[in-house]
Amino acid sequence: MKIGFIGLGVMGGAMCANIIRKHDDQVFVYDVDSKKTRLLEEQGAKGMESSLAVAKNSDVIFTMVPRSEHAMAVWKEMLPAMNSGKIGVDMSTIDPSVSVEIAGMIKNAGAEFADCPVVKSKTAAIEGTLGIYAGCTQAVFDILRPVLLYMGCQVLHMGENGKGIQMKICQNALSHEIQAAVNETLTLAQLNGISVDNFAKAVSMGGAGNFYLQSKYEAIRDRDYSVAFPVEYALKDLNICKRFSKDSLFSMPVLDLAISFLNEAVAMGLEKKDNCACIEAVRKGTPLEWQGEPL
């Protein structure tokens, strides 16, 4: 099975590197940034001059690109090569409606398609321990699962096309709704003399314990917003959820609150910082407001 991978950024490059190390056949790669393509060539992949060239030479083609419009453009470019026997796999975080549209387009061309977005961080991408949600037929999932396990330690078949990305959008929204609640209650605790360390320990002892607080409290305490997943990406994903909920005729006021905090963080110039920096939007106007050098 020859594999293609398009989109070799922070996540995609690490994910592809795991495929190269673990797969026993050729891996073809392409990125609009030729330096990223060369980096994967150094690890054993064969760099190609275009997405279409990757698709022509591969049996299974993965894409990991930033936005819905990028995914649509790449799959349209590859459409002439997506014939019977090939499987397209988009791992990007995009609008579910766009993902379903791409699936229909690829399947009409004669190929199969799966949406397989990922959860967790850059570190997990490097280590090959991502969580992956798959939206496809059972038959396609059975073919893809061994390859997906090169990149992730947990792979879950969610159902038909679109269900993987729908779950990813719900997951991201939930994580940032939890973040918003942590930011509010932690700020209240700090304003009343409770330290970040004691807050985190106390919360872990009760029903409100959560991964976000336990993994980020030290960064929040130290105001160390070294980026793992930036504010601007989080805002992009939550705006996708906003459109998804609107399409579903469902109001999500807690989502709106989380978006408002992210928007305020952007207004404060924190868009390139790690998304946990949005606590500064909650602290604004309180005695905890940042008074030092720009973050």
Tab-separated table of C-alpha atoms in Angstrom:
chain	number	residue	atom	x	y	z
A	1	MET	CA	0.000	0.000	0.000
A	2	LYS	CA	1.557	3.280	-1.121
A	3	ILE	CA	0.650	6.248	1.065
A	4	GLY	CA	0.470	9.941	0.231
A	5	PHE	CA	0.482	12.797	2.740
A	6	ILE	CA	-0.288	16.429	1.950
A	7	GLY	CA	0.092	19.195	4.534
A	8	LEU	CA	3.309	18.868	6.533
A	9	GLY	CA	2.860	21.556	9.150
A	10	VAL	CA	3.256	21.295	12.922
A	11	MET	CA	0.831	18.381	13.239
A	12	GLY	CA	0.915	16.925	9.729
A	13	GLY	CA	4.691	16.744	9.562
A	14	ALA	CA	4.916	14.826	12.832
A	15	MET	CA	2.070	12.511	11.841
A	16	CYS	CA	3.646	11.777	8.468
A	17	ALA	CA	7.003	11.112	10.091
A	18	ASN	CA	5.388	8.303	12.093
A	19	ILE	CA	3.981	6.779	8.915
A	20	ILE	CA	7.404	6.916	7.255
A	21	ARG	CA	9.059	5.186	10.218
A	22	LYS	CA	6.445	2.459	10.608
A	23	HIS	CA	5.187	1.732	7.092
A	24	ASP	CA	6.904	-0.810	4.869
A	25	ASP	CA	6.110	0.821	1.519
A	26	GLN	CA	6.727	4.158	-0.187
A	27	VAL	CA	5.324	7.387	1.271
A	28	PHE	CA	4.800	10.331	-1.109
A	29	VAL	CA	4.604	13.845	0.362
A	30	TYR	CA	3.827	17.419	-0.633
A	31	ASP	CA	3.510	20.786	1.079
A	32	VAL	CA	3.204	24.269	-0.382
A	33	ASP	CA	6.316	25.059	1.674
A	34	SER	CA	9.075	23.129	-0.112
A	35	LYS	CA	11.262	23.229	3.013
A	36	LYS	CA	8.722	21.078	4.834
A	37	THR	CA	8.649	18.635	1.930
A	38	ARG	CA	12.446	18.370	2.006
A	39	LEU	CA	12.425	17.721	5.744
A	40	LEU	CA	10.221	14.657	5.230
A	41	GLU	CA	12.348	13.559	2.275
A	42	GLU	CA	15.293	13.470	4.662
A	43	GLN	CA	13.300	11.032	6.772
A	44	GLY	CA	12.650	8.665	3.884
A	45	ALA	CA	9.639	10.006	1.977
A	46	LYS	CA	9.555	10.851	-1.713
A	47	GLY	CA	8.730	14.520	-2.285
A	48	MET	CA	6.359	15.385	-5.121
A	49	GLU	CA	5.757	18.582	-7.065
A	50	SER	CA	2.009	18.819	-6.380
A	51	SER	CA	-0.941	17.311	-4.532
A	52	LEU	CA	-2.125	15.771	-7.780
A	53	ALA	CA	1.222	14.013	-8.227
A	54	VAL	CA	0.885	12.561	-4.719
A	55	ALA	CA	-2.602	11.253	-5.510
A	56	LYS	CA	-1.506	9.704	-8.804
A	57	ASN	CA	1.210	7.684	-7.063
A	58	SER	CA	-0.608	6.677	-3.865
A	59	ASP	CA	-3.274	4.175	-2.836
A	60	VAL	CA	-4.289	6.050	0.321
A	61	ILE	CA	-3.969	9.846	0.396
A	62	PHE	CA	-4.012	11.853	3.635
A	63	THR	CA	-4.519	15.604	3.899
A	64	MET	CA	-3.861	17.797	6.950
A	65	VAL	CA	-4.484	21.428	6.000
A	66	PRO	CA	-5.528	24.534	7.954
A	67	ARG	CA	-9.029	25.452	6.781
A	68	SER	CA	-12.125	24.317	4.882
A	69	GLU	CA	-11.199	26.279	1.758
A	70	HIS	CA	-7.746	24.668	1.702
A	71	ALA	CA	-9.182	21.176	2.010
A	72	MET	CA	-11.693	21.779	-0.776
A	73	ALA	CA	-9.028	23.205	-3.090
A	74	VAL	CA	-6.629	20.292	-2.501
A	75	TRP	CA	-9.255	17.606	-3.054
A	76	LYS	CA	-10.545	19.315	-6.178
A	77	GLU	CA	-6.989	19.358	-7.530
A	78	MET	CA	-6.614	15.636	-6.837
A	79	LEU	CA	-10.032	14.658	-8.177
A	80	PRO	CA	-8.767	13.452	-11.608
A	81	ALA	CA	-6.594	10.865	-9.831
A	82	MET	CA	-9.221	9.660	-7.334
A	83	ASN	CA	-10.393	6.582	-9.159
A	84	SER	CA	-11.570	3.166	-8.003
A	85	GLY	CA	-9.227	1.495	-5.540
A	86	LYS	CA	-7.999	4.702	-3.906
A	87	ILE	CA	-8.995	6.051	-0.504
A	88	GLY	CA	-8.903	9.729	0.416
A	89	VAL	CA	-8.540	10.660	4.080
A	90	ASP	CA	-8.904	14.206	5.370
A	91	MET	CA	-7.539	14.727	8.898
A	92	SER	CA	-8.035	18.495	8.957
A	93	THR	CA	-10.362	20.364	11.300
A	94	ILE	CA	-12.875	21.858	8.871
A	95	ASP	CA	-16.598	22.551	8.604
A	96	PRO	CA	-18.538	19.251	8.704
A	97	SER	CA	-20.682	20.392	5.773
A	98	VAL	CA	-17.553	20.909	3.664
A	99	SER	CA	-16.182	17.511	4.695
A	100	VAL	CA	-19.393	15.795	3.620
A	101	GLU	CA	-19.304	17.706	0.328
A	102	ILE	CA	-15.739	16.544	-0.301
A	103	ALA	CA	-16.724	12.961	0.546
A	104	GLY	CA	-19.519	13.042	-2.023
A	105	MET	CA	-17.197	14.523	-4.647
A	106	ILE	CA	-14.517	11.862	-4.112
A	107	LYS	CA	-16.981	8.976	-4.011
A	108	ASN	CA	-18.657	10.195	-7.204
A	109	ALA	CA	-15.212	9.991	-8.842
A	110	GLY	CA	-15.040	6.306	-7.899
A	111	ALA	CA	-12.769	6.395	-4.837
A	112	GLU	CA	-13.561	5.982	-1.126
A	113	PHE	CA	-13.289	8.694	1.512
A	114	ALA	CA	-12.915	9.082	5.267
A	115	ASP	CA	-12.806	12.073	7.599
A	116	CYS	CA	-10.317	11.261	10.373
A	117	PRO	CA	-9.589	14.356	12.477
A	118	VAL	CA	-7.254	14.121	15.450
A	119	VAL	CA	-7.272	15.231	19.068
A	120	LYS	CA	-4.426	15.992	21.498
A	121	SER	CA	-1.297	18.028	20.940
A	122	LYS	CA	1.906	18.378	18.943
A	123	THR	CA	3.669	16.188	21.508
A	124	ALA	CA	1.141	13.405	20.906
A	125	ALA	CA	1.600	13.822	17.141
A	126	ILE	CA	5.354	13.371	17.542
A	127	GLU	CA	4.932	10.379	19.840
A	128	GLY	CA	2.235	8.754	17.703
A	129	THR	CA	-0.308	8.846	20.534
A	130	LEU	CA	-3.061	10.966	19.008
A	131	GLY	CA	-6.745	10.212	19.340
A	132	ILE	CA	-8.424	9.788	15.945
A	133	TYR	CA	-12.133	9.847	15.055
A	134	ALA	CA	-13.075	8.116	11.786
A	135	GLY	CA	-16.109	8.885	9.638
A	136	CYS	CA	-16.442	6.280	6.868
A	137	THR	CA	-17.872	2.874	6.065
A	138	GLN	CA	-16.836	-0.068	8.208
A	139	ALA	CA	-15.032	-1.610	5.233
A	140	VAL	CA	-12.921	1.524	4.698
A	141	PHE	CA	-12.227	1.791	8.423
A	142	ASP	CA	-10.935	-1.782	8.501
A	143	ILE	CA	-8.430	-0.905	5.759
A	144	LEU	CA	-7.362	2.382	7.332
A	145	ARG	CA	-7.139	1.341	10.968
A	146	PRO	CA	-3.580	-0.119	10.837
A	147	VAL	CA	-2.300	3.062	9.166
A	148	LEU	CA	-4.179	5.319	11.571
A	149	LEU	CA	-2.527	3.428	14.417
A	150	TYR	CA	0.855	4.588	13.107
A	151	MET	CA	-0.259	8.066	14.210
A	152	GLY	CA	-2.558	7.420	17.143
A	153	CYS	CA	-2.993	5.077	20.086
A	154	GLN	CA	-6.784	5.480	20.160
A	155	VAL	CA	-8.785	5.164	16.946
A	156	LEU	CA	-12.586	5.260	17.098
A	157	HIS	CA	-15.005	4.574	14.242
A	158	MET	CA	-17.773	7.153	14.695
A	159	GLY	CA	-19.964	6.117	11.752
A	160	GLU	CA	-20.556	7.385	8.229
A	161	ASN	CA	-18.803	10.235	6.421
A	162	GLY	CA	-18.998	13.421	8.468
A	163	LYS	CA	-19.294	11.777	11.881
A	164	GLY	CA	-15.561	11.955	12.589
A	165	ILE	CA	-15.304	15.694	12.019
A	166	GLN	CA	-18.609	16.337	13.780
A	167	MET	CA	-17.216	14.607	16.870
A	168	LYS	CA	-13.960	16.577	16.631
A	169	ILE	CA	-15.887	19.846	16.540
A	170	CYS	CA	-17.943	18.808	19.580
A	171	GLN	CA	-14.761	17.744	21.393
A	172	ASN	CA	-13.009	21.053	20.742
A	173	ALA	CA	-16.043	23.058	21.773
A	174	LEU	CA	-16.394	21.084	25.004
A	175	SER	CA	-12.721	21.515	25.889
A	176	HIS	CA	-12.982	25.293	25.506
A	177	GLU	CA	-16.268	25.485	27.370
A	178	ILE	CA	-14.488	23.707	30.218
A	179	GLN	CA	-11.610	26.163	29.781
A	180	ALA	CA	-14.001	29.111	30.121
A	181	ALA	CA	-15.409	27.697	33.354
A	182	VAL	CA	-11.919	27.045	34.731
A	183	ASN	CA	-10.844	30.585	33.874
A	184	GLU	CA	-13.829	32.147	35.643
A	185	THR	CA	-13.659	30.069	38.809
A	186	LEU	CA	-9.876	30.178	39.063
A	187	THR	CA	-9.925	33.957	38.738
A	188	LEU	CA	-12.567	34.183	41.474
A	189	ALA	CA	-10.450	31.947	43.709
A	190	GLN	CA	-7.288	33.996	43.082
A	191	LEU	CA	-9.102	37.249	43.820
A	192	ASN	CA	-9.901	35.782	47.225
A	193	GLY	CA	-6.387	34.629	48.061
A	194	ILE	CA	-6.430	31.011	46.841
A	195	SER	CA	-3.284	30.094	44.921
A	196	VAL	CA	-3.347	28.480	41.494
A	197	ASP	CA	-1.586	25.408	42.916
A	198	ASN	CA	-4.107	24.961	45.715
A	199	PHE	CA	-7.009	25.564	43.347
A	200	ALA	CA	-5.755	22.842	40.984
A	201	LYS	CA	-5.183	20.380	43.835
A	202	ALA	CA	-8.580	21.079	45.357
A	203	VAL	CA	-10.444	20.710	42.059
A	204	SER	CA	-8.697	17.390	41.361
A	205	MET	CA	-10.220	16.002	44.574
A	206	GLY	CA	-13.812	16.557	43.480
A	207	GLY	CA	-16.249	16.084	40.650
A	208	ALA	CA	-14.977	19.118	38.727
A	209	GLY	CA	-11.546	17.602	38.060
A	210	ASN	CA	-10.564	17.966	34.425
A	211	PHE	CA	-7.631	17.402	32.079
A	212	TYR	CA	-7.442	21.027	30.954
A	213	LEU	CA	-6.767	22.398	34.438
A	214	GLN	CA	-4.342	19.647	35.404
A	215	SER	CA	-2.316	20.047	32.201
A	216	LYS	CA	-2.329	23.860	32.089
A	217	TYR	CA	-2.384	25.163	35.660
A	218	GLU	CA	1.401	25.602	35.844
A	219	ALA	CA	1.448	27.587	32.590
A	220	ILE	CA	-1.424	29.724	33.870
A	221	ARG	CA	0.303	30.203	37.236
A	222	ASP	CA	3.543	31.275	35.586
A	223	ARG	CA	1.864	33.168	32.744
A	224	ASP	CA	3.926	31.016	30.391
A	225	TYR	CA	1.908	30.944	27.189
A	226	SER	CA	4.444	29.148	25.010
A	227	VAL	CA	2.327	27.929	22.164
A	228	ALA	CA	1.085	24.372	21.804
A	229	PHE	CA	-2.292	25.229	20.264
A	230	PRO	CA	-2.677	28.964	19.642
A	231	VAL	CA	-5.631	31.181	20.439
A	232	GLU	CA	-6.259	31.874	16.741
A	233	TYR	CA	-6.610	28.155	15.927
A	234	ALA	CA	-8.927	27.614	18.883
A	235	LEU	CA	-11.076	30.508	17.711
A	236	LYS	CA	-11.169	29.070	14.186
A	237	ASP	CA	-12.392	25.719	15.513
A	238	LEU	CA	-15.025	27.242	17.782
A	239	ASN	CA	-16.373	29.372	14.952
A	240	ILE	CA	-16.735	26.147	12.960
A	241	CYS	CA	-18.799	24.790	15.854
A	242	LYS	CA	-20.869	27.975	15.845
A	243	ARG	CA	-21.732	27.396	12.170
A	244	PHE	CA	-22.343	23.701	12.825
A	245	SER	CA	-24.763	24.467	15.665
A	246	LYS	CA	-26.536	27.058	13.514
A	247	ASP	CA	-26.939	24.476	10.737
A	248	SER	CA	-28.362	22.118	13.380
A	249	LEU	CA	-30.845	24.809	14.555
A	250	PHE	CA	-29.376	24.562	18.055
A	251	SER	CA	-28.333	27.426	20.318
A	252	MET	CA	-25.150	27.050	22.403
A	253	PRO	CA	-24.799	29.941	24.872
A	254	VAL	CA	-21.818	28.381	26.672
A	255	LEU	CA	-20.034	28.118	23.338
A	256	ASP	CA	-20.769	31.805	22.764
A	257	LEU	CA	-19.104	32.630	26.100
A	258	ALA	CA	-15.998	30.619	25.199
A	259	ILE	CA	-15.823	32.397	21.835
A	260	SER	CA	-16.122	35.780	23.529
A	261	PHE	CA	-13.100	35.044	25.726
A	262	LEU	CA	-11.061	33.984	22.694
A	263	ASN	CA	-12.128	37.086	20.758
A	264	GLU	CA	-11.056	39.278	23.666
A	265	ALA	CA	-7.708	37.485	23.814
A	266	VAL	CA	-7.204	38.258	20.121
A	267	ALA	CA	-8.098	41.906	20.773
A	268	MET	CA	-5.390	41.904	23.462
A	269	GLY	CA	-2.806	40.721	20.916
A	270	LEU	CA	-2.621	37.154	22.220
A	271	GLU	CA	-3.697	35.339	19.050
A	272	LYS	CA	-0.287	33.671	18.581
A	273	LYS	CA	-0.017	32.601	22.230
A	274	ASP	CA	-1.201	29.277	23.594
A	275	ASN	CA	-4.957	29.144	23.968
A	276	CYS	CA	-4.705	29.018	27.769
A	277	ALA	CA	-3.687	32.695	27.524
A	278	CYS	CA	-7.361	33.553	27.170
A	279	ILE	CA	-7.530	33.584	30.984
A	280	GLU	CA	-5.997	37.054	30.605
A	281	ALA	CA	-9.262	38.136	28.986
A	282	VAL	CA	-11.084	37.015	32.140
A	283	ARG	CA	-8.565	38.694	34.445
A	284	LYS	CA	-8.821	41.978	32.554
A	285	GLY	CA	-10.273	44.737	34.712
A	286	THR	CA	-9.427	42.926	37.953
A	287	PRO	CA	-6.400	43.306	40.262
A	288	LEU	CA	-4.995	40.231	38.464
A	289	GLU	CA	-4.781	42.030	35.121
A	290	TRP	CA	-1.330	41.734	33.552
A	291	GLN	CA	0.727	44.827	34.354
A	292	GLY	CA	4.166	43.829	33.070
A	293	GLU	CA	5.718	43.657	29.626
A	294	PRO	CA	3.477	42.624	26.730
A	295	LEU	CA	2.758	38.893	26.892
